[in-house]
XYZ file of C-alpha atoms in Angstrom:
669
model
C 2.574 33.927 -23.233
C 0.144 36.817 -23.242
C -2.719 34.478 -24.140
C -1.750 32.348 -21.169
C -1.947 35.314 -18.862
C -5.333 36.286 -20.293
C -6.655 32.832 -19.517
C -5.774 33.394 -15.891
C -7.338 36.847 -15.866
C -10.579 35.519 -17.329
C -10.748 32.712 -14.761
C -9.940 35.149 -11.997
C -7.896 32.414 -10.416
C -4.232 31.940 -9.751
C -3.693 28.209 -10.142
C -1.240 26.592 -7.808
C 0.290 23.162 -7.966
C 0.945 21.059 -4.928
C 3.903 18.762 -4.865
C 4.893 16.173 -2.311
C 8.482 16.409 -1.105
C 8.801 12.914 -2.416
C 5.996 11.101 -4.209
C 6.165 8.098 -1.854
C 7.392 9.594 1.423
C 5.246 10.512 4.332
C 5.094 13.229 6.996
C 8.493 14.485 8.198
C 7.929 14.115 11.960
C 10.320 15.958 14.256
C 10.770 12.714 16.105
C 12.147 10.740 13.208
C 15.540 10.692 11.553
C 13.819 11.184 8.177
C 13.279 14.826 8.950
C 17.025 15.311 9.236
C 18.105 13.477 6.186
C 18.426 14.760 2.636
C 16.258 12.719 0.274
C 17.856 13.814 -2.945
C 15.514 12.225 -5.464
C 12.801 9.716 -6.182
C 14.558 6.376 -6.761
C 14.608 5.110 -10.308
C 12.888 1.862 -9.319
C 9.816 3.863 -8.298
C 8.814 3.767 -12.013
C 8.132 0.061 -11.559
C 5.781 0.665 -8.614
C 2.898 2.604 -10.144
C -0.387 1.344 -8.723
C -2.311 1.766 -11.970
C -0.094 -0.460 -14.070
C 0.898 -4.128 -14.587
C 4.553 -5.033 -15.028
C 6.090 -8.253 -16.246
C 8.572 -10.319 -14.226
C 10.227 -13.240 -15.985
C 12.367 -15.579 -13.921
C 14.737 -18.048 -15.514
C 15.702 -20.870 -13.182
C 17.316 -24.277 -13.777
C 15.028 -27.301 -13.670
C 17.012 -28.745 -10.743
C 16.675 -25.599 -8.617
C 12.991 -25.175 -9.424
C 12.262 -28.762 -8.440
C 14.242 -28.226 -5.252
C 12.141 -25.170 -4.315
C 8.895 -27.086 -4.964
C 10.089 -30.087 -3.027
C 11.089 -28.099 0.095
C 9.170 -24.788 0.039
C 9.317 -24.339 3.864
C 13.131 -24.131 3.744
C 12.871 -20.738 1.964
C 16.260 -21.551 0.379
C 17.554 -19.007 -2.072
C 18.444 -20.166 -5.598
C 20.399 -18.185 -8.185
C 18.228 -17.108 -11.123
C 18.210 -14.639 -14.018
C 15.359 -12.151 -13.931
C 13.868 -9.603 -16.288
C 11.668 -6.976 -14.611
C 9.799 -4.844 -17.141
C 12.698 -5.037 -19.535
C 15.492 -4.701 -16.917
C 17.633 -7.797 -16.962
C 19.801 -9.095 -14.137
C 21.704 -12.347 -13.577
C 22.659 -14.085 -10.350
C 19.655 -12.907 -8.403
C 18.441 -14.616 -5.216
C 14.968 -16.288 -5.513
C 13.092 -18.102 -2.772
C 9.659 -18.744 -1.307
C 8.405 -16.450 1.461
C 5.759 -16.269 4.141
C 4.657 -18.089 7.262
C 0.995 -19.236 7.658
C 0.327 -18.650 3.975
C 3.480 -20.592 2.967
C 2.511 -23.556 5.222
C -1.028 -23.521 3.871
C 0.030 -23.668 0.202
C 2.681 -26.287 1.004
C -0.145 -28.415 2.478
C -2.208 -28.283 -0.702
C -2.052 -31.215 -3.035
C -2.808 -29.278 -6.150
C -1.022 -25.901 -5.762
C 2.511 -24.580 -5.795
C 1.404 -20.936 -5.973
C 3.795 -19.638 -3.333
C 4.733 -16.110 -2.572
C 8.341 -15.352 -3.565
C 11.270 -13.116 -2.803
C 13.681 -11.578 -5.315
C 16.875 -10.411 -3.637
C 18.896 -8.646 -6.322
C 22.002 -8.238 -4.190
C 22.000 -11.722 -2.658
C 25.151 -12.870 -4.433
C 26.553 -9.537 -5.665
C 26.290 -6.909 -2.909
C 26.678 -4.085 -5.434
C 23.873 -5.252 -7.701
C 20.425 -3.649 -7.547
C 17.416 -3.298 -9.776
C 17.410 0.455 -10.559
C 18.453 0.937 -6.924
C 16.105 -1.669 -5.447
C 17.741 -4.453 -3.457
C 14.743 -6.644 -2.683
C 11.179 -7.202 -3.970
C 8.472 -9.586 -2.856
C 5.823 -11.220 -5.056
C 2.704 -11.948 -3.044
C 0.216 -14.594 -4.215
C -2.988 -12.952 -2.939
C -3.873 -15.872 -0.754
C -7.335 -15.399 0.840
C -8.030 -12.338 -1.398
C -10.167 -13.047 -4.480
C -10.225 -9.298 -5.324
C -6.375 -9.047 -5.635
C -6.842 -5.500 -4.253
C -6.677 -5.531 -0.458
C -2.953 -5.033 -0.067
C -2.667 -2.416 -2.802
C -5.572 -0.325 -1.489
C -4.449 -0.324 2.142
C -0.904 0.790 1.231
C -2.341 3.429 -1.066
C -4.631 4.753 1.633
C -1.747 5.098 4.107
C 0.273 6.976 1.489
C -2.671 9.379 1.113
C -2.194 10.487 4.727
C 1.555 10.857 4.386
C 2.836 7.626 5.872
C 6.102 6.005 4.826
C 5.008 2.614 3.428
C 6.279 0.166 0.844
C 5.365 0.828 -2.812
C 3.233 -1.708 -4.694
C 2.451 -2.760 -8.232
C 0.649 -5.553 -10.110
C 2.850 -8.262 -11.635
C 2.362 -10.834 -14.365
C 4.868 -13.465 -13.253
C 6.507 -15.808 -15.739
C 8.808 -18.693 -14.846
C 11.051 -19.979 -17.622
C 8.960 -18.076 -20.158
C 5.632 -19.560 -19.072
C 2.885 -17.522 -17.393
C 2.918 -18.626 -13.743
C 0.418 -16.299 -12.162
C -0.857 -12.762 -11.513
C 0.751 -11.402 -8.344
C 1.178 -8.279 -6.221
C 4.662 -6.825 -6.238
C 5.743 -5.071 -3.030
C 8.888 -3.079 -2.251
C 10.566 -5.101 0.512
C 11.516 -3.427 3.781
C 15.193 -3.726 3.257
C 18.176 -1.445 2.588
C 16.688 0.450 -0.364
C 13.439 1.082 1.432
C 15.248 2.261 4.549
C 17.526 4.551 2.582
C 14.582 5.991 0.662
C 12.713 6.868 3.851
C 15.448 7.479 6.440
C 18.374 8.751 4.430
C 21.936 7.602 3.832
C 22.569 7.133 7.585
C 19.956 4.425 7.886
C 22.710 1.802 8.423
C 23.385 3.331 11.798
C 19.943 2.135 12.919
C 18.345 -1.296 13.346
C 15.271 -2.916 11.849
C 13.162 -5.296 13.890
C 10.814 -7.939 12.456
C 7.831 -9.161 14.518
C 6.444 -12.628 15.017
C 3.020 -13.345 16.517
C 2.277 -11.871 19.954
C 4.622 -8.923 19.560
C 2.462 -6.711 21.783
C 5.330 -4.626 23.204
C 4.346 -5.370 26.775
C 7.125 -4.668 29.254
C 8.803 -7.707 30.794
C 11.384 -7.425 33.574
C 14.593 -8.862 32.091
C 12.501 -9.894 29.073
C 14.192 -11.403 26.045
C 11.439 -10.226 23.669
C 12.004 -13.286 21.536
C 9.194 -12.436 19.094
C 11.079 -9.326 17.990
C 14.193 -10.174 15.994
C 16.876 -8.030 14.353
C 16.375 -8.069 10.618
C 18.994 -5.461 9.688
C 21.586 -3.711 11.828
C 22.669 -4.484 15.408
C 21.087 -3.487 18.730
C 23.408 -5.041 21.361
C 21.385 -6.986 23.913
C 18.255 -5.267 22.366
C 19.176 -2.248 24.521
C 17.380 0.312 22.320
C 14.372 -1.970 21.928
C 14.094 -2.559 25.666
C 14.353 1.169 26.359
C 11.571 1.880 23.914
C 9.259 -0.802 25.347
C 9.893 0.258 28.912
C 9.297 3.935 28.135
C 6.049 3.041 26.250
C 4.710 1.018 29.139
C 5.714 3.553 31.791
C 3.918 6.495 30.208
C 2.064 8.333 32.954
C -1.696 7.883 32.612
C -2.954 10.386 29.984
C 0.479 12.029 29.662
C 3.250 11.862 27.086
C 6.081 11.184 29.490
C 9.277 10.564 27.508
C 7.657 8.641 24.664
C 8.667 11.111 21.961
C 12.314 10.461 22.746
C 11.929 6.803 21.716
C 8.987 6.783 19.207
C 7.832 8.572 16.070
C 4.317 8.793 17.520
C 2.723 9.823 14.180
C 3.830 6.564 12.528
C 2.087 4.547 15.273
C -1.082 6.589 15.159
C -1.382 6.269 11.383
C -0.749 2.516 11.494
C -3.369 2.046 14.220
C -5.888 4.265 12.389
C -5.398 2.381 9.118
C -6.055 -0.973 10.768
C -9.302 0.087 12.409
C -10.683 1.957 9.388
C -9.975 -0.853 6.941
C -10.686 -3.780 9.292
C -7.166 -5.187 9.336
C -6.931 -7.366 12.401
C -4.202 -9.750 11.272
C -2.070 -7.035 12.878
C -1.110 -5.374 16.143
C -4.765 -4.352 16.551
C -5.881 -8.000 16.640
C -5.151 -11.295 18.332
C -2.058 -12.066 16.230
C -0.028 -9.035 17.239
C 2.259 -9.001 14.220
C 2.581 -7.794 10.605
C 4.525 -4.637 11.356
C 8.154 -3.836 11.705
C 10.095 -1.409 13.874
C 12.969 0.741 12.659
C 15.175 2.482 15.169
C 17.555 5.267 14.169
C 20.998 5.589 15.806
C 19.476 7.536 18.681
C 16.978 4.804 19.553
C 13.906 6.580 18.168
C 11.571 3.978 16.684
C 9.221 4.189 13.702
C 6.358 1.772 13.074
C 6.576 0.337 9.550
C 3.374 -1.339 8.218
C 3.581 -4.719 6.508
C 1.419 -7.445 4.996
C -2.127 -6.288 4.239
C -3.482 -9.243 2.267
C -6.125 -9.815 4.951
C -7.173 -6.183 5.264
C -10.815 -5.172 4.552
C -12.065 -7.831 6.952
C -10.042 -10.604 5.288
C -9.159 -11.952 8.730
C -11.763 -12.423 11.428
C -10.866 -13.170 15.020
C -14.208 -14.856 15.431
C -15.933 -11.717 16.711
C -15.773 -9.926 19.988
C -13.384 -7.558 21.633
C -11.436 -8.663 24.635
C -11.937 -6.722 27.856
C -9.800 -6.271 30.894
C -11.448 -9.294 32.460
C -10.876 -11.413 29.411
C -14.512 -11.653 28.364
C -15.607 -10.627 24.910
C -18.025 -7.891 23.938
C -20.231 -8.200 20.832
C -18.497 -6.395 17.956
C -16.904 -7.101 14.620
C -14.678 -5.447 12.014
C -17.542 -3.342 10.701
C -18.690 -2.000 14.077
C -15.379 -1.623 15.979
C -15.369 1.659 17.840
C -12.685 4.174 16.830
C -12.270 4.841 20.519
C -11.314 1.241 21.209
C -9.619 0.108 17.960
C -8.973 -3.556 18.780
C -10.665 -6.834 17.941
C -10.223 -10.189 19.627
C -7.866 -8.805 22.269
C -8.056 -6.682 25.402
C -7.079 -3.007 25.061
C -4.936 -3.515 28.156
C -2.812 -5.946 26.133
C -1.720 -3.405 23.505
C 0.140 -0.563 25.168
C 1.035 1.075 21.824
C -2.677 1.694 21.355
C -3.929 2.165 24.907
C -1.202 4.431 26.213
C -0.924 6.644 23.136
C -4.659 7.169 22.768
C -4.927 8.051 26.459
C -3.041 11.294 25.682
C -5.594 13.879 24.496
C -3.189 15.393 21.927
C -2.409 12.011 20.391
C -6.092 10.952 20.443
C -6.949 14.119 18.498
C -4.239 13.402 15.906
C -5.375 9.795 15.613
C -8.965 10.887 14.986
C -7.707 13.275 12.321
C -6.113 10.312 10.588
C -9.262 8.250 10.990
C -11.246 11.057 9.330
C -8.710 11.370 6.479
C -8.828 7.607 5.854
C -12.617 7.783 5.930
C -12.295 10.466 3.210
C -10.362 7.835 1.198
C -13.013 5.243 1.944
C -15.668 7.530 0.511
C -14.035 7.106 -2.913
C -13.415 3.394 -2.525
C -16.107 2.159 -4.924
C -14.730 4.264 -7.784
C -11.212 3.102 -6.918
C -12.190 -0.557 -6.831
C -13.878 -0.178 -10.181
C -10.824 1.491 -11.716
C -8.354 -1.104 -10.493
C -10.568 -4.151 -11.168
C -11.024 -2.921 -14.745
C -7.255 -2.750 -15.081
C -6.508 -6.226 -13.675
C -9.530 -8.232 -14.792
C -7.938 -9.581 -18.041
C -4.884 -10.648 -16.069
C -6.902 -12.312 -13.370
C -8.931 -14.129 -15.991
C -5.758 -15.405 -17.713
C -4.053 -16.319 -14.459
C -3.492 -20.098 -14.799
C -2.859 -20.701 -11.076
C -5.332 -18.410 -9.316
C -6.760 -19.663 -6.052
C -10.271 -18.482 -6.953
C -12.758 -18.689 -9.782
C -13.679 -15.625 -11.810
C -17.097 -15.799 -10.137
C -15.405 -15.335 -6.774
C -13.332 -12.458 -8.170
C -16.415 -10.696 -9.506
C -18.496 -11.319 -6.364
C -15.723 -9.719 -4.285
C -16.204 -6.512 -6.190
C -19.943 -6.009 -5.755
C -22.107 -5.002 -2.826
C -24.377 -7.603 -1.276
C -27.220 -6.268 0.825
C -28.055 -9.853 1.738
C -24.671 -10.387 3.331
C -23.878 -9.903 6.987
C -23.743 -6.176 7.429
C -21.441 -6.529 10.366
C -19.109 -9.179 9.135
C -19.189 -8.947 5.332
C -17.693 -12.360 4.891
C -14.528 -12.324 6.973
C -12.759 -15.610 7.399
C -10.712 -17.233 10.188
C -7.552 -18.883 8.821
C -6.303 -21.741 11.110
C -2.549 -22.046 11.380
C -1.114 -24.455 8.889
C -4.506 -24.978 7.274
C -4.762 -27.698 4.725
C -7.921 -27.619 2.585
C -10.039 -30.774 2.798
C -9.540 -33.591 0.357
C -12.080 -34.717 -2.169
C -13.750 -31.395 -2.787
C -15.137 -31.101 -6.297
C -15.524 -28.012 -8.478
C -18.972 -26.493 -8.850
C -21.243 -28.034 -11.459
C -20.527 -26.736 -14.897
C -17.173 -25.237 -13.901
C -14.643 -25.097 -16.712
C -11.000 -24.818 -15.660
C -9.639 -21.476 -16.935
C -6.276 -22.950 -17.928
C -4.864 -20.569 -20.566
C -8.166 -18.670 -20.486
C -8.208 -15.505 -22.550
C -9.244 -12.079 -21.289
C -12.788 -11.229 -22.344
C -12.961 -14.314 -24.450
C -10.086 -13.153 -26.702
C -6.448 -14.187 -26.969
C -4.576 -14.794 -23.693
C -1.808 -12.287 -22.852
C 1.312 -13.190 -24.796
C 4.372 -14.574 -23.143
C 7.715 -12.796 -23.669
C 8.336 -15.085 -26.671
C 5.009 -14.112 -28.244
C 3.149 -17.348 -27.596
C -0.003 -17.623 -25.465
C -0.107 -18.435 -21.780
C -0.169 -21.926 -20.357
C 1.054 -23.200 -16.954
C 4.755 -23.985 -16.749
C 5.413 -27.424 -18.123
C 6.561 -29.995 -15.704
C 6.201 -27.761 -12.681
C 3.088 -29.219 -11.148
C 1.665 -25.790 -11.675
C -0.143 -24.254 -8.759
C -3.698 -25.357 -8.819
C -3.385 -27.280 -12.036
C -6.989 -26.148 -12.563
C -8.327 -29.656 -12.557
C -10.695 -29.440 -9.629
C -8.690 -32.152 -7.948
C -8.515 -32.638 -4.157
C -7.727 -29.520 -2.255
C -10.095 -27.298 -4.166
C -13.020 -27.013 -1.841
C -14.549 -23.940 -3.409
C -14.099 -24.971 -7.010
C -11.387 -22.456 -7.692
C -7.939 -23.510 -8.880
C -5.352 -24.144 -6.270
C -7.322 -24.918 -3.148
C -7.501 -21.403 -1.846
C -11.246 -21.240 -2.233
C -11.887 -22.371 1.305
C -9.983 -19.339 2.492
C -11.713 -16.783 0.326
C -12.419 -13.490 2.021
C -15.841 -11.907 1.550
C -16.707 -9.051 -0.716
C -14.292 -6.226 -0.265
C -16.861 -3.685 -1.463
C -19.577 -4.971 0.924
C -17.292 -4.555 3.905
C -15.910 -1.184 2.658
C -19.339 0.428 2.237
C -20.731 -1.003 5.454
C -17.655 0.102 7.353
C -17.845 3.571 5.744
C -21.471 4.056 6.877
C -20.538 2.921 10.404
C -17.567 5.253 10.583
C -19.560 8.172 9.270
C -22.050 7.597 12.083
C -19.301 7.362 14.703
C -17.590 10.514 13.472
C -20.756 12.583 13.191
C -20.558 12.833 9.423
C -23.398 12.525 6.936
C -24.056 8.770 6.591
C -23.928 7.079 3.207
C -27.149 5.470 1.944
C -26.105 1.890 1.295
C -26.786 0.581 -2.208
C -29.230 -2.174 -3.081
C -27.733 -5.084 -4.979
C -29.449 -6.104 -8.187
C -29.010 -9.020 -10.607
C -27.136 -8.480 -13.795
C -29.298 -9.515 -16.773
C -26.250 -10.858 -18.646
C -24.695 -12.921 -15.872
C -27.254 -13.311 -13.173
C -24.666 -12.199 -10.670
C -24.998 -9.366 -8.154
C -24.103 -5.928 -9.350
C -24.060 -2.710 -7.431
C -25.541 0.609 -8.458
C -23.272 3.439 -7.432
C -24.447 5.017 -4.189
C -25.628 8.593 -4.386
C -23.167 10.554 -2.281
C -23.992 13.776 -0.652
C -22.700 16.996 -2.261
C -19.775 16.897 0.214
C -18.677 13.506 -1.024
C -19.494 13.730 -4.724
C -16.403 12.840 -6.688
C -15.955 13.276 -10.441
C -13.599 10.975 -12.349
C -10.016 11.671 -11.648
C -10.442 13.560 -8.396
C -10.148 12.248 -4.893
C -12.984 13.796 -3.007
C -13.655 17.221 -4.555
C -15.347 18.602 -7.649
C -12.112 19.736 -9.311
C -10.639 17.575 -12.069
C -7.287 17.936 -13.862
C -6.421 16.662 -17.305
C -3.257 16.470 -19.359
C -3.615 16.397 -23.110
C -7.215 15.267 -22.631
C -6.451 12.411 -20.173
C -7.839 12.773 -16.663
C -5.147 12.514 -13.968
C -5.791 10.455 -10.869
C -4.750 11.850 -7.492
C -4.608 8.924 -4.925
C -2.660 10.863 -2.247
C -4.210 14.330 -2.214
C -7.399 15.689 -3.811
C -7.326 18.942 -5.764
C -8.745 21.729 -3.590
C -9.732 25.354 -3.959
C -8.220 27.592 -1.306
C -7.867 31.398 -1.078
C -9.085 31.723 -4.663
C -6.421 29.291 -5.865
C -6.770 25.756 -7.244
C -4.307 23.412 -5.555
C -3.285 20.268 -7.355
C -0.771 17.495 -6.410
C 2.013 18.059 -8.878
C 3.666 14.700 -8.300
C 0.904 12.909 -10.235
C 1.042 15.541 -13.011
C 4.784 15.357 -13.383
C 4.658 11.591 -13.494
C 2.108 11.867 -16.275
C 4.480 14.254 -18.061
C 7.440 11.957 -17.612
C 9.234 14.611 -15.565
C 11.621 13.861 -12.696
C 10.957 15.386 -9.236
C 13.395 15.597 -6.344
C 13.161 17.066 -2.833
C 16.056 18.340 -0.683
C 14.894 18.137 2.885
C 17.837 20.136 4.183
C 17.167 23.162 1.992
C 13.354 22.608 1.627
C 13.752 22.795 -2.141
C 11.771 20.972 -4.829
C 13.255 20.462 -8.264
C 11.454 19.396 -11.462
C 13.246 18.340 -14.642
C 11.384 17.993 -17.964
C 13.183 17.851 -21.268
C 15.828 20.530 -21.224
C 14.183 22.584 -18.476
C 15.079 22.474 -14.797
C 13.002 24.386 -12.200
C 13.823 24.693 -8.504
C 11.679 26.354 -5.821
C 12.371 26.771 -2.106
C 9.706 26.851 0.497
C 8.842 30.445 1.662
C 11.068 32.014 -1.009
C 9.884 34.248 -3.846
C 13.017 33.460 -5.814
C 13.158 30.397 -8.019
C 15.772 28.973 -10.348
C 14.941 28.262 -13.983
C 17.760 26.616 -15.879
C 20.219 28.210 -13.472
C 18.753 31.695 -13.600
C 16.969 33.439 -10.728
C 13.309 34.355 -11.332
C 10.948 36.249 -9.004
C 7.577 34.720 -8.201
C 4.354 36.582 -7.514
C 3.729 34.187 -4.622
C 6.271 32.077 -2.711
C 6.241 28.348 -2.503
C 4.796 27.195 0.818
C 4.766 23.980 2.810
C 1.304 22.940 4.008
C 0.226 19.475 5.231
C 3.595 18.104 4.129
C 3.027 19.218 0.570
C 4.928 21.966 -1.269
C 2.626 24.376 -3.096
C 3.971 26.053 -6.224
C 2.404 28.651 -8.575
C 1.195 26.835 -11.720
C 1.584 29.798 -13.992
C 5.249 29.955 -13.170
C 5.757 26.219 -13.385
C 3.740 25.807 -16.570
C 5.627 28.592 -18.355
C 8.985 27.235 -17.137
C 8.251 23.700 -18.342
C 6.566 24.763 -21.554
C 2.975 23.816 -20.614
C -0.277 25.577 -21.439
C -2.855 25.821 -18.679
C -6.580 26.716 -18.891
C -9.331 26.822 -16.274
C -13.002 26.122 -16.868
C -14.940 27.772 -14.032
C -18.227 26.136 -15.035
C -16.911 22.582 -15.041
C -14.202 23.126 -12.403
C -11.689 21.678 -14.850
C -7.938 22.405 -15.039
C -6.528 21.565 -18.489
C -2.812 21.112 -19.014
C -1.464 20.798 -22.516
C 1.982 20.287 -23.995
C 0.836 22.096 -27.198
């Protein structure tokens, strides 16, 4: 222990850890029920939703039921299946197709059955859950050759403290055969609502949105595009009160809006859409892909949903609607943060226009835009990390909509591309790819293809991957009609452009709008080995230089030699202290973290040690005994800061600080 204290004396720093009240919860706004609920612990199922991992989902379904699903996918009829999720086995689980435009599009393909799916664990047994999770969706990454758009957008919103669904990557098997590589998303259902709004969530109501859900006030309106998904709002009374209050906000003033809306949730949702070019949303001409949750008092929270067309994956055809209905020349890369809509008039979206007219709300919104731009400054590193993780699985995916060439080209910067558009696409409703399209010359179907030329990932029974027999596997990889871009499954015609090209072009545009130092865009070069475009890493300014493992600063943290990634909050140095997000560290340690909102207490459990600290208190509890701290735990920016010396000693860790390299080293030795 003395040697530990000496390390701190030599470094002349008192290290402090930062912990989120809950690893996946957002800002506790005074206007939301979440701030009044006790969130006792991180749910057990959260272990399945780690962004930097791939889990296995194996579904066992009878031949009759599987054929029935494939014959009538638009019915979305549930069938009873057995499922194993990363080793957790459950029987009598509800399984069905899901989606709207995407579902219709795949149903119209002659060579693909690669649908998105739902797993409802409590469909037939109301007490059954998967480690506390009642529903999970498996998204097929339609239109997204990178497989990353949805994951990155959700991750970015978590980084600014927004309550959003958790995500993971999924290798999906059906009856023991590899079916495809999917994105797993925590469904907005009972378990999500309880996680974010507490045990009393059932007293509220959840609304789903169809297209054109712009929240415009209608005298005696039925608001048919907004439908109750969970709970009951008799005659839509709470919904109507919210919409009327929103539309009647005095010009430039709050009015009574905070009595019916968690304003922060709306501002963060709006900011995310404009920063990441997500216009298949309320910010665009579709006016959907969000949900509304009202607590018992009629206070609504905006809940984001469906980001597969983020990063300019959906283009409205260019232009921003004006009050007169004419369009101004703009696109997803150049949209102004002051008028964050595309393809629709600002007057048509009161949730944006009326909120941003209030100076206080506009300032908060611009804060979120800046924070998300911070995230965007690390996007190239993040895309490289995640693409390296998933590349073998994408390559072995027997039903993928796109070729590996399309996957790789989505991950590199192209200076020859449209700087403003970056390859966005416009998906027509019910689109059916044209018949007779042939694969590109020399294309070899990747059926059962192995990662990096080696052995394909093994199935649960140990054999190698091939498409499910007798299932008319999605995109049978034959280059048959429906495959206009040469990729399996006919999705090639709907391929979004390079995610990196749009991200870096948008970043430079935002930096200019916000008065920040503007990134020098990279110059694409040809790879000697493949002849495809590769991107040299841009040279960021000192303010944006980011070493491996950090999220925007020069401080890195390692545990037993492995660098820890901090997607939600970068390590910082403040008041001669190093501040580090403890949630990521404790996850790396395998510790459990819980947060009691009512008492403002964080508790960490590792091995036989239990440590509890209360915000603004110098007294902590270690294995039931009171201990005095040299500095109290504090709450700042919705993160609880705890002295690392105390925590490390209590949990049996060794901590060292390298001033020269700005490195924090944690060790279990």
